[in-house]
Amino acid sequence: MEQEQLILQERPNGLPDKDTFQFKKVEVNEPEEGEILLKTLYVSVDPYMRGRMSDAPSYAAPFEVGAPLVGGNVSQVMKSNSDQFTSGDLVTGNLDFQEYNVVKADKVRKVRTNDLSPSNALSVLGMPALTAYFGMMHIGEPKKGETVVISGAAGAVGQVAGQLAKKVGSRVVGIVGSKEKAKYITETLGYDAAVEYKKGNVSEQLKETCPDGIDVYYENVGGEISDAVWPLLNVFARVPVCGAISTYNLEEGEKDIGLRVQQFLIKSRVKMQGLLIGDFAEHYDEAYQALEEAVSNGELKFEETIHKGFHAIPDAFLGLFSGENIGKQLVKVADKE
Amino acid sequence: MEQEQLILQERPNGLPDKDTFQFKKVEVNEPEEGEILLKTLYVSVDPYMRGRMSDAPSYAAPFEVGAPLVGGNVSQVMKSNSDQFTSGDLVTGNLDFQEYNVVKADKVRKVRTNDLSPSNALSVLGMPALTAYFGMMHIGEPKKGETVVISGAAGAVGQVAGQLAKKVGSRVVGIVGSKEKAKYITETLGYDAAVEYKKGNVSEQLKETCPDGIDVYYENVGGEISDAVWPLLNVFARVPVCGAISTYNLEEGEKDIGLRVQQFLIKSRVKMQGLLIGDFAEHYDEAYQALEEAVSNGELKFEETIHKGFHAIPDAFLGLFSGENIGKQLVKVADKE
């Protein structure tokens, strides 16, 4: 049986373009003993994947040129030579971007979405939500009455992070890139205010929406938006640093120049800390339980922006950097059988 | 009896100069019930005082124009109307910069220098050493075999911070501004290597002296020197942010522009945290005990650069920003009686 793969054709310099990606036809292997044959239903496109397209050393090994991209995936088990799964099971894992995968059973785990859409295993019950949970609850530690600001507030992580802070009684202000996103976070998610950075003067907008200063800043974007946050940080503020999407497409040798943070960290004794969910592996159960409960009782709202078809992956990925997505950006590759 | 005060004549814009300071003659009051009359022996000049000369909101209230500067002081009790002290006692506290002070007894405490010079209460057994202790031991948490880098390494805080890290078995590299200071930290203090930033290419020098990357960066200076540190931070590195002396004399409206840190904090999941010793008040006894023990058994070496005479205070203060001092910068105002 033939299938399509999405290959890294060449490493991008700056924003990826059509030369970055290549579709390729390859044979699907037969699963050996202990292996399972998976049919891809959804793939996840995430900003961090941009880092893996470069060969600079980072926390995740670079993708290889000529090899498939790898990322979050929800698949259906088509054939199982393992006693861990049976045909029809829905599973999730980090898999090659192709229509079918043949992997050892321990490369994936069953999705926790139950009656929900399997896509949720890549959004509100998956990596972005865990990232929001650990960044907000383990580093941000918001308290009742505190002011929490989130950049990228309508994105996959931001939409969850703010609701977790609302749940403990914080005031939540989201920074977003459009009127539509502002409406989403205030009306659907219940955030207290929105700052639209494309309107300009983020600093003034933040002062107006955060009259008592900022106690937690959940960092997703970096750049000038964040520079406007530092002067407003309150004493003992916490800054979980989850992402800096504004920097991911810098060209080779280009540096991310802006306001240095030291003076603000000293003045207000701020803790600023980078995170990856893998660092919190021992707390996954705690996080999944909290998220599942919040989703099932309707406390945790979320959106998914779903592109259709395997060939939509490059556009879906690039859409992350133009800010097109509300909530989690996904690609639906096939229907569940 | 008449005495001299050092007054803030006008707020400086950028580097302070002769118009910033003014000497003034005033009468010494008689101590009332519960008060003590103190004769100033040493005053401490510290970089953070620059912040208090401006009226921007910060952790310490601004000095008032026309009023005396205030700072670390060691005095001898000349007359006591309090049962807490007797004439001849040596005390330390934050006092007005003048030759004599009349204060309530609870404004000061006895020095812990015992047989050492009373000046030590402002250096290795005082605020700078406590700052080094809390920043290094409570935030930096160096471990055996780790690489610790300290900027301002030959200064009042840096000279102590590095020795604390050596004591737990870390490799310590100090960044300094002169050959003399490089010699001091490597030969006297026992640091493993020195980087002289005035030689240029701090980035290359750091790569050579820190082949295994950097696990703790104790931040005293900020600016370009620190920009060269960020790319070398190891996974789970810790960055106690104690000072940023390179930024203290920015002119009004001037911003501290350089490399943003977010991408490095994410890549290596770094914790960066500002500190003031006041935040650790409940741990003062622990810190004093550790420092006193290390000084008395000769493990903790230190220098003091001592200017002579009350009129030397402005020059001693300005000398901090030209990096003239090795160890703690102090002014000796009078001999003990």
XYZ file of C-alpha atoms in Angstrom:
674
model
C 0.000 0.000 0.000
C 1.293 3.466 -0.896
C 1.031 6.544 1.315
C 2.231 10.125 1.519
C 4.858 11.527 3.824
C 5.699 15.143 4.572
C 9.445 15.604 4.267
C 11.734 18.429 5.413
C 13.163 19.316 2.003
C 15.555 22.015 3.216
C 16.155 23.955 6.395
C 14.370 27.328 6.302
C 16.209 30.586 6.927
C 13.591 32.842 8.484
C 9.956 32.062 7.735
C 9.510 28.625 6.132
C 8.106 28.577 2.592
C 7.162 26.036 -0.086
C 10.778 24.919 -0.488
C 10.863 23.868 3.142
C 8.379 21.054 2.614
C 8.029 18.191 0.195
C 5.419 15.477 -0.152
C 6.740 12.038 -0.986
C 5.114 8.713 -1.763
C 6.364 5.660 0.140
C 5.203 2.128 0.860
C 3.492 1.260 4.137
C 5.312 -1.559 5.914
C 3.653 -4.535 7.507
C 3.733 -4.490 11.335
C 6.050 -7.070 12.880
C 5.592 -8.802 16.237
C 4.946 -6.171 18.957
C 4.156 -3.531 16.367
C 0.914 -1.850 15.333
C -0.281 -0.306 12.080
C -1.762 3.143 12.612
C -3.871 5.319 10.356
C -3.379 9.031 10.996
C -6.607 10.882 11.847
C -5.201 14.213 13.069
C -1.792 15.806 13.181
C -0.814 18.693 15.387
C 1.135 21.673 14.071
C 2.921 23.568 16.810
C 5.196 26.613 16.890
C 8.030 24.702 18.595
C 8.396 22.579 15.437
C 10.001 25.590 13.766
C 12.975 25.143 16.094
C 13.427 21.552 15.016
C 13.627 22.634 11.375
C 16.908 24.418 12.164
C 20.035 22.580 13.160
C 20.905 24.792 16.121
C 21.181 22.730 19.290
C 17.998 22.875 21.340
C 15.947 20.725 23.667
C 14.567 18.646 20.806
C 16.865 17.147 18.183
C 16.661 18.827 14.761
C 14.516 17.173 12.100
C 16.658 15.520 9.459
C 16.633 16.948 5.969
C 15.030 14.370 3.668
C 13.212 12.646 6.527
C 9.587 13.094 7.606
C 8.615 15.828 10.035
C 7.543 14.491 13.409
C 4.828 15.764 15.703
C 1.707 15.190 17.727
C -0.618 12.649 16.120
C -3.897 10.905 16.802
C -4.282 7.624 14.959
C -6.561 4.637 14.793
C -5.097 1.163 15.209
C -5.712 -0.720 11.931
C -3.821 -3.877 12.793
C -2.226 -4.898 16.067
C 0.538 -7.421 16.679
C 0.698 -6.310 20.304
C -1.473 -7.293 23.239
C -1.539 -3.647 24.343
C -3.941 -2.554 21.611
C -6.724 -3.945 19.491
C -7.865 -2.902 16.080
C -10.015 0.244 16.235
C -8.311 1.744 19.307
C -7.522 5.442 19.172
C -3.972 6.307 20.195
C -1.747 9.367 20.386
C 1.988 9.964 20.299
C 4.759 11.784 18.523
C 4.871 10.191 15.107
C 6.211 10.777 11.626
C 4.017 13.041 9.502
C 2.603 10.410 7.155
C -0.732 8.819 6.488
C 0.170 5.548 8.183
C 2.717 4.643 10.827
C 4.024 1.265 11.871
C 5.460 1.523 15.365
C 6.238 -0.488 18.468
C 3.233 -0.430 20.789
C 5.043 1.553 23.470
C 5.488 4.549 21.126
C 1.851 5.539 21.665
C -0.801 5.530 24.378
C -4.596 5.382 24.270
C -6.295 8.745 23.922
C -8.110 10.041 26.974
C -10.831 11.798 25.020
C -13.524 9.186 25.706
C -16.718 10.488 24.127
C -15.122 13.685 22.850
C -13.524 14.238 19.469
C -10.218 12.370 19.186
C -8.687 15.702 18.074
C -9.015 16.873 21.678
C -6.111 14.581 22.560
C -3.912 17.097 20.716
C -5.448 20.198 22.294
C -7.406 20.492 25.510
C -6.465 17.003 26.694
C -2.992 17.005 25.197
C 0.368 18.707 25.101
C -0.763 22.355 24.850
C -3.119 21.973 27.787
C -0.470 20.219 29.888
C 1.918 23.052 29.049
C -0.685 25.581 30.152
C -1.323 23.597 33.319
C 2.296 23.226 34.443
C 3.306 26.745 33.451
C 0.347 28.321 35.176
C -0.135 26.081 38.200
C 3.455 25.021 38.983
C 5.351 28.183 38.025
C 2.780 30.990 37.755
C 0.894 29.917 40.894
C -1.883 32.492 40.502
C -3.832 33.514 43.579
C -7.315 34.854 44.160
C -7.459 38.553 43.369
C -4.143 38.634 41.530
C -3.804 39.965 37.986
C -2.679 37.425 35.402
C -1.667 38.460 31.885
C -1.333 35.951 29.045
C 0.157 36.626 25.637
C -1.018 34.501 22.738
C -4.157 34.313 24.835
C -6.434 32.841 22.174
C -3.948 30.158 21.139
C -3.772 26.487 22.054
C -1.920 27.112 25.307
C -3.271 30.576 26.115
C -6.917 29.525 25.973
C -6.326 26.941 28.693
C -3.828 28.892 30.823
C -6.200 31.777 31.424
C -9.133 29.604 32.394
C -6.980 27.816 34.964
C -6.156 31.204 36.494
C -9.821 32.263 36.423
C -10.659 29.068 38.287
C -8.523 30.105 41.274
C -10.088 33.567 41.277
C -7.485 35.674 39.488
C -8.300 38.564 37.190
C -7.173 37.528 33.694
C -6.152 39.819 30.853
C -5.296 38.309 27.483
C -3.119 39.825 24.773
C -4.329 38.899 21.279
C -3.897 39.905 17.648
C -7.448 40.537 16.450
C -10.871 41.773 17.437
C -12.268 38.299 16.831
C -9.784 36.781 19.279
C -10.501 39.518 21.807
C -14.181 38.616 21.596
C -13.374 34.918 21.939
C -11.342 35.272 25.117
C -13.665 37.720 26.840
C -17.043 36.327 25.762
C -16.424 32.601 25.400
C -13.541 32.043 27.827
C -14.576 34.664 30.384
C -11.296 36.570 30.569
C -11.744 39.952 32.225
C -10.167 42.043 29.489
C -8.354 41.838 26.173
C -5.433 43.850 24.828
C -5.271 43.922 21.020
C -1.613 44.443 20.242
C -2.221 45.380 16.620
C -4.050 48.498 17.835
C -0.665 49.730 19.095
C 0.530 51.132 22.428
C 0.417 47.848 24.288
C 1.985 49.588 27.249
C -0.936 52.008 27.661
C -3.496 49.284 27.018
C -1.878 47.139 29.719
C -1.818 50.007 32.211
C -5.528 50.572 31.614
C -6.508 46.918 31.872
C -4.132 46.147 34.776
C -4.522 49.088 37.169
C -3.084 47.012 40.039
C -0.026 45.821 38.101
C 0.720 42.284 36.968
C 1.340 39.325 39.284
C 1.692 36.539 36.735
C 2.732 36.906 33.108
C 2.328 33.737 31.067
C 4.770 34.226 28.184
C 3.955 32.753 24.783
C 5.148 35.365 22.318
C 8.197 37.409 23.398
C 9.244 40.527 21.538
C 7.901 44.045 21.977
C 4.654 42.854 23.511
C 6.545 41.375 26.429
C 8.807 44.406 26.713
C 5.649 46.335 27.589
C 4.857 43.891 30.393
C 8.121 44.055 32.380
C 7.673 47.561 33.851
C 4.249 46.592 35.214
C 5.316 43.468 37.117
C 4.436 43.567 40.803
C 6.691 42.510 43.659
C 7.193 38.722 43.646
C 5.589 38.368 40.211
C 6.063 35.058 38.372
C 6.754 34.683 34.658
C 6.436 31.172 33.235
C 8.166 31.288 29.855
C 6.453 28.800 27.605
C 7.131 30.216 24.152
C 8.460 33.165 22.199
C 6.803 32.732 18.827
C 7.907 36.190 17.685
C 11.496 34.920 17.609
C 11.078 31.563 15.908
C 11.550 32.842 12.373
C 14.589 35.046 12.926
C 17.024 34.747 10.051
C 20.436 33.198 10.527
C 22.612 35.469 12.645
C 19.671 37.746 13.482
C 19.328 38.394 17.194
C 16.292 39.037 19.332
C 17.042 42.546 20.544
C 14.819 44.425 22.968
C 14.450 45.497 26.554
C 16.716 43.626 28.958
C 14.817 42.303 31.960
C 17.353 42.422 34.785
C 16.350 45.771 36.293
C 12.710 44.685 36.467
C 13.529 41.326 38.014
C 15.525 43.048 40.744
C 13.108 45.896 41.405
C 10.205 43.489 41.874
C 12.074 40.281 42.751
C 10.458 38.473 39.876
C 10.902 34.792 39.113
C 11.073 34.049 35.386
C 11.311 30.407 34.406
C 11.331 28.466 31.150
C 9.434 25.222 30.935
C 8.841 22.125 28.867
C 6.157 19.678 29.824
C 8.620 16.794 29.868
C 10.119 18.307 33.018
C 6.846 17.629 34.813
C 6.343 14.013 33.745
C 5.751 12.847 37.302
C 2.752 15.192 37.529
C 1.001 14.160 34.283
C -1.765 12.262 36.079
C -2.556 15.221 38.296
C -2.764 17.471 35.229
C -4.849 15.101 33.103
C -7.302 14.606 35.937
C -7.717 18.327 36.475
C -8.167 18.985 32.754
C -10.553 16.098 32.134
C -12.714 17.107 35.062
C -12.804 20.734 33.926
C -13.687 19.766 30.361
C -16.360 17.284 31.371
C -18.163 19.683 33.697
C -18.033 22.466 31.110
C -15.632 24.721 33.063
C -12.902 24.530 30.465
C -13.923 25.876 27.056
C -11.737 25.541 23.990
C -11.569 25.942 20.236
C -9.799 23.963 17.536
C -9.034 25.399 14.098
C -9.001 22.374 11.833
C -7.510 22.287 8.344
C -8.574 19.412 6.108
C -6.385 16.882 4.313
C -2.782 15.721 4.565
C -1.662 18.315 2.001
C -2.942 21.126 4.241
C -0.166 20.586 6.794
C 2.323 23.184 5.470
C -0.313 25.926 5.313
C -1.649 25.013 8.731
C 1.867 25.213 10.139
C 2.586 28.581 8.505
C -0.774 29.880 9.709
C 0.562 29.663 13.269
C 2.983 32.494 12.507
C 0.412 34.747 10.879
C -1.839 34.164 13.874
C -4.735 32.725 11.888
C -5.757 30.137 14.436
C -8.185 30.480 17.289
C -7.397 27.776 19.804
C -5.459 24.720 18.683
C -4.329 24.506 15.058
C -4.830 20.986 13.711
C -5.026 19.081 10.457
C -7.610 16.400 9.949
C -6.098 13.717 7.727
C -8.729 10.973 7.756
C -12.025 9.990 9.336
C -12.257 7.429 12.068
C -13.431 4.095 10.691
C 28.544 70.528 68.647
C 28.669 70.982 64.875
C 29.004 68.209 62.324
C 28.896 67.591 58.584
C 26.152 65.934 56.599
C 26.183 64.727 53.008
C 23.075 66.028 51.260
C 21.458 65.041 47.948
C 21.641 68.450 46.284
C 19.880 67.458 43.060
C 18.785 64.266 41.366
C 21.372 63.114 38.822
C 20.472 62.391 35.216
C 22.908 59.673 34.160
C 26.168 59.463 36.069
C 26.134 61.544 39.289
C 28.622 64.433 39.454
C 29.676 67.187 41.868
C 26.266 68.872 41.618
C 24.605 65.737 42.944
C 26.197 66.081 46.374
C 26.537 68.859 48.912
C 28.192 68.982 52.317
C 26.313 70.900 54.995
C 27.092 71.829 58.588
C 24.426 71.091 61.191
C 24.194 70.821 64.970
C 24.313 67.440 66.698
C 21.245 66.931 68.908
C 21.321 65.554 72.428
C 19.906 62.017 72.724
C 16.556 61.811 74.495
C 15.272 58.930 76.636
C 15.639 55.634 74.672
C 18.033 57.247 72.184
C 21.758 56.885 71.639
C 24.404 59.237 70.281
C 26.541 57.557 67.608
C 29.844 58.560 66.080
C 30.243 57.338 62.511
C 33.350 55.187 61.976
C 32.621 53.751 58.497
C 30.002 54.330 55.853
C 29.195 51.965 53.047
C 28.775 53.124 49.460
C 26.773 50.710 47.354
C 25.599 50.667 43.733
C 21.914 50.319 44.718
C 22.099 53.838 46.241
C 22.115 55.212 42.716
C 18.530 54.022 42.328
C 17.456 55.936 45.417
C 18.889 59.153 43.970
C 16.214 59.032 41.250
C 12.545 59.434 41.984
C 11.379 56.472 39.918
C 9.415 54.021 42.060
C 11.587 51.138 43.230
C 11.967 48.810 46.179
C 13.573 51.521 48.330
C 11.999 54.961 48.662
C 13.887 57.730 46.833
C 16.273 59.919 48.835
C 14.807 63.368 49.377
C 16.475 66.306 47.699
C 17.969 68.522 50.407
C 18.065 65.681 52.947
C 21.056 63.505 53.893
C 21.865 60.377 51.930
C 21.236 57.183 53.899
C 23.229 53.977 53.865
C 25.119 51.277 55.706
C 27.017 52.615 58.684
C 29.195 51.373 61.527
C 29.254 53.678 64.531
C 30.478 53.770 68.076
C 28.029 54.581 70.883
C 29.197 57.822 72.526
C 26.282 58.274 74.911
C 23.427 55.903 75.645
C 20.011 56.685 77.118
C 18.934 53.126 76.365
C 19.543 49.953 78.353
C 20.259 48.130 75.094
C 23.688 49.737 74.593
C 26.505 51.169 76.643
C 29.026 53.789 75.714
C 31.792 52.323 73.537
C 29.612 49.671 71.861
C 30.015 49.244 68.110
C 26.748 49.187 66.184
C 25.580 49.015 62.595
C 22.460 50.082 60.739
C 21.138 52.185 57.892
C 21.777 55.731 58.997
C 21.980 59.260 57.633
C 25.328 60.093 56.065
C 26.664 62.405 58.758
C 29.420 62.363 61.319
C 27.070 61.750 64.250
C 23.624 60.248 64.489
C 21.112 60.378 67.310
C 18.674 57.503 66.927
C 16.310 55.279 68.848
C 18.185 52.213 70.074
C 16.205 49.838 67.862
C 17.489 51.529 64.673
C 20.838 49.703 65.063
C 22.248 46.407 66.248
C 25.603 45.397 67.693
C 28.217 44.490 65.113
C 29.121 40.823 64.846
C 32.741 41.456 63.908
C 34.142 40.577 67.369
C 37.921 40.819 67.085
C 37.856 41.804 63.409
C 37.788 45.304 62.013
C 34.398 46.934 62.575
C 34.388 47.733 58.850
C 33.747 44.043 58.224
C 30.188 44.562 59.440
C 29.623 46.405 56.158
C 31.324 43.831 53.955
C 32.019 40.194 54.684
C 29.746 40.113 57.731
C 27.190 42.545 56.373
C 24.712 43.281 53.612
C 26.868 42.394 50.576
C 27.821 39.034 52.052
C 24.214 38.247 52.984
C 23.211 39.143 49.428
C 25.875 36.799 48.083
C 24.753 34.082 50.463
C 21.025 34.187 49.668
C 21.507 34.677 45.952
C 23.993 31.856 45.669
C 22.716 29.363 48.225
C 18.941 29.919 48.060
C 18.518 30.714 44.350
C 21.713 29.595 42.599
C 21.990 26.338 44.574
C 25.345 25.336 43.076
C 26.302 21.682 43.128
C 29.581 19.814 43.159
C 31.090 19.742 39.689
C 28.800 22.414 38.260
C 30.131 25.527 36.540
C 29.287 28.811 38.252
C 29.919 32.171 36.583
C 29.879 35.436 38.519
C 29.944 38.918 37.031
C 31.380 41.723 39.139
C 33.390 38.861 40.607
C 35.928 40.972 42.500
C 33.292 43.245 44.042
C 31.741 43.213 47.487
C 29.125 40.613 46.584
C 31.060 38.731 43.918
C 34.055 37.995 46.141
C 31.801 36.185 48.617
C 29.401 34.539 46.147
C 32.161 32.669 44.343
C 33.789 31.344 47.478
C 30.442 29.968 48.660
C 30.164 28.076 45.379
C 33.770 26.836 45.657
C 32.917 25.532 49.116
C 30.276 23.173 47.712
C 32.684 21.960 45.034
C 31.618 23.942 41.986
C 33.986 25.240 39.338
C 33.911 29.038 39.558
C 34.661 31.501 36.765
C 34.653 35.216 37.550
C 34.103 38.069 35.102
C 36.125 41.148 36.042
C 37.302 44.459 34.588
C 41.077 44.372 35.110
C 44.153 42.172 35.250
C 44.580 43.058 38.909
C 41.077 41.837 39.700
C 41.632 38.687 37.655
C 44.707 37.983 39.748
C 42.803 38.688 42.959
C 39.967 36.259 42.240
C 42.142 33.448 40.933
C 45.122 33.731 43.293
C 43.601 35.033 46.520
C 40.027 33.771 46.286
C 40.826 30.526 44.471
C 38.388 30.935 41.557
C 39.191 28.541 38.724
C 39.367 31.112 35.946
C 38.860 34.770 35.183
C 37.332 36.476 32.155
C 38.531 40.052 31.651
C 35.707 41.762 29.816
C 37.783 44.762 28.795
C 39.892 42.424 26.648
C 36.798 41.993 24.456
C 34.995 38.956 23.060
C 33.485 37.884 26.360
C 31.555 35.230 24.489
C 34.734 33.468 23.280
C 36.437 33.860 26.650
C 33.420 32.294 28.354
C 33.341 29.388 25.910
C 37.010 28.719 26.619
C 36.718 28.958 30.386
C 33.356 27.119 30.572
C 33.728 24.152 28.204
C 30.847 22.344 29.946
C 28.462 25.305 29.786
C 27.143 27.338 32.708
C 24.910 25.984 35.475
C 24.669 29.054 37.692
C 25.124 32.664 36.628
C 25.259 35.117 39.514
C 24.238 38.420 37.918
C 25.716 41.664 39.244
C 26.286 43.764 36.134
C 23.808 43.218 33.282
C 24.448 44.619 29.830
C 26.512 43.053 27.065
C 28.511 40.922 29.447
C 25.377 39.071 30.460
C 24.163 38.849 26.864
C 27.229 36.669 26.274
C 26.232 34.346 29.106
C 22.690 33.429 28.020
C 23.611 31.188 25.048
C 25.881 29.106 27.296
C 23.346 28.309 30.006
C 22.882 24.600 30.606
C 19.575 22.821 31.088
C 18.011 23.794 34.433
C 20.527 26.598 34.990
C 19.767 29.124 37.729
C 20.344 32.875 37.451
C 20.092 34.848 40.694
C 19.765 38.499 39.645
C 21.349 40.610 42.328
C 22.376 43.719 40.436
C 22.729 45.308 37.018
C 25.263 48.055 37.663
C 25.699 48.714 33.941
C 22.157 50.123 33.868
C 22.133 52.289 36.970
C 23.339 55.452 35.258
C 21.108 55.371 32.203
C 19.862 58.834 31.353
C 16.207 59.745 31.641
C 14.183 57.950 28.989
C 17.170 55.796 27.965
C 16.349 52.103 27.846
C 18.496 49.062 28.535
C 18.436 47.422 25.114
C 20.128 44.109 24.381
C 19.521 40.430 23.882
C 16.118 39.265 25.075
C 16.361 36.177 27.267
C 13.160 34.272 26.563
C 14.508 31.869 23.941
C 17.376 30.856 26.230
C 15.112 30.372 29.244
C 12.888 28.051 27.200
C 15.654 26.139 25.475
C 17.365 25.341 28.774
C 14.439 25.741 31.193
C 16.349 28.333 33.157
C 15.130 29.936 36.356
C 16.049 33.626 36.609
C 15.127 35.372 39.829
C 15.671 38.822 41.305
C 16.481 39.153 44.974
C 16.822 41.549 47.853
C 18.184 40.387 51.174
C 15.123 41.699 53.001
C 13.127 38.893 51.393
C 15.219 36.382 53.347
C 14.989 38.001 56.790
C 13.919 34.754 58.440
C 17.201 33.169 57.321
C 19.591 35.881 58.566
C 20.874 33.794 61.487
C 21.676 30.858 59.217
C 23.590 33.175 56.877
C 25.501 35.044 59.584
C 26.543 31.781 61.192
C 27.817 30.354 57.924
C 29.708 33.549 57.082
C 31.223 34.025 60.538
C 32.395 30.447 60.656
C 33.943 30.692 57.187
C 35.690 33.974 58.028
C 36.998 32.770 61.374
C 38.474 29.549 59.987
C 40.062 31.399 57.081
C 37.918 29.823 54.361
C 36.330 33.091 53.333
C 38.825 35.665 52.076
C 37.877 39.233 51.331
C 39.153 42.707 50.517
C 37.946 46.166 51.451
C 38.896 49.285 49.501
C 38.790 52.050 52.086
C 38.669 55.760 51.291
C 39.563 58.130 54.117
C 37.520 60.996 55.522
C 33.894 62.080 55.390
C 34.551 64.232 52.315
C 35.709 61.182 50.365
C 32.180 59.734 50.178
C 31.187 61.159 46.754
C 34.398 59.936 45.107
C 34.113 56.545 46.760
C 30.534 56.250 45.504
C 31.449 57.276 41.958
C 34.393 54.877 42.034
C 31.896 52.006 42.127
C 30.833 52.845 38.570
C 34.348 53.112 37.199
C 35.130 49.770 38.836
C 37.993 51.067 40.962
C 37.241 48.928 43.990
C 38.493 45.492 44.810
C 36.119 43.965 47.329
C 33.912 46.228 49.384
C 34.117 49.971 48.809
C 34.014 51.835 52.137
C 34.786 55.208 53.644
C 36.499 55.487 56.999
C 35.154 58.575 58.735
C 36.710 58.337 62.210
C 38.811 56.098 64.428
C 37.298 54.021 67.172
C 37.889 55.655 70.560
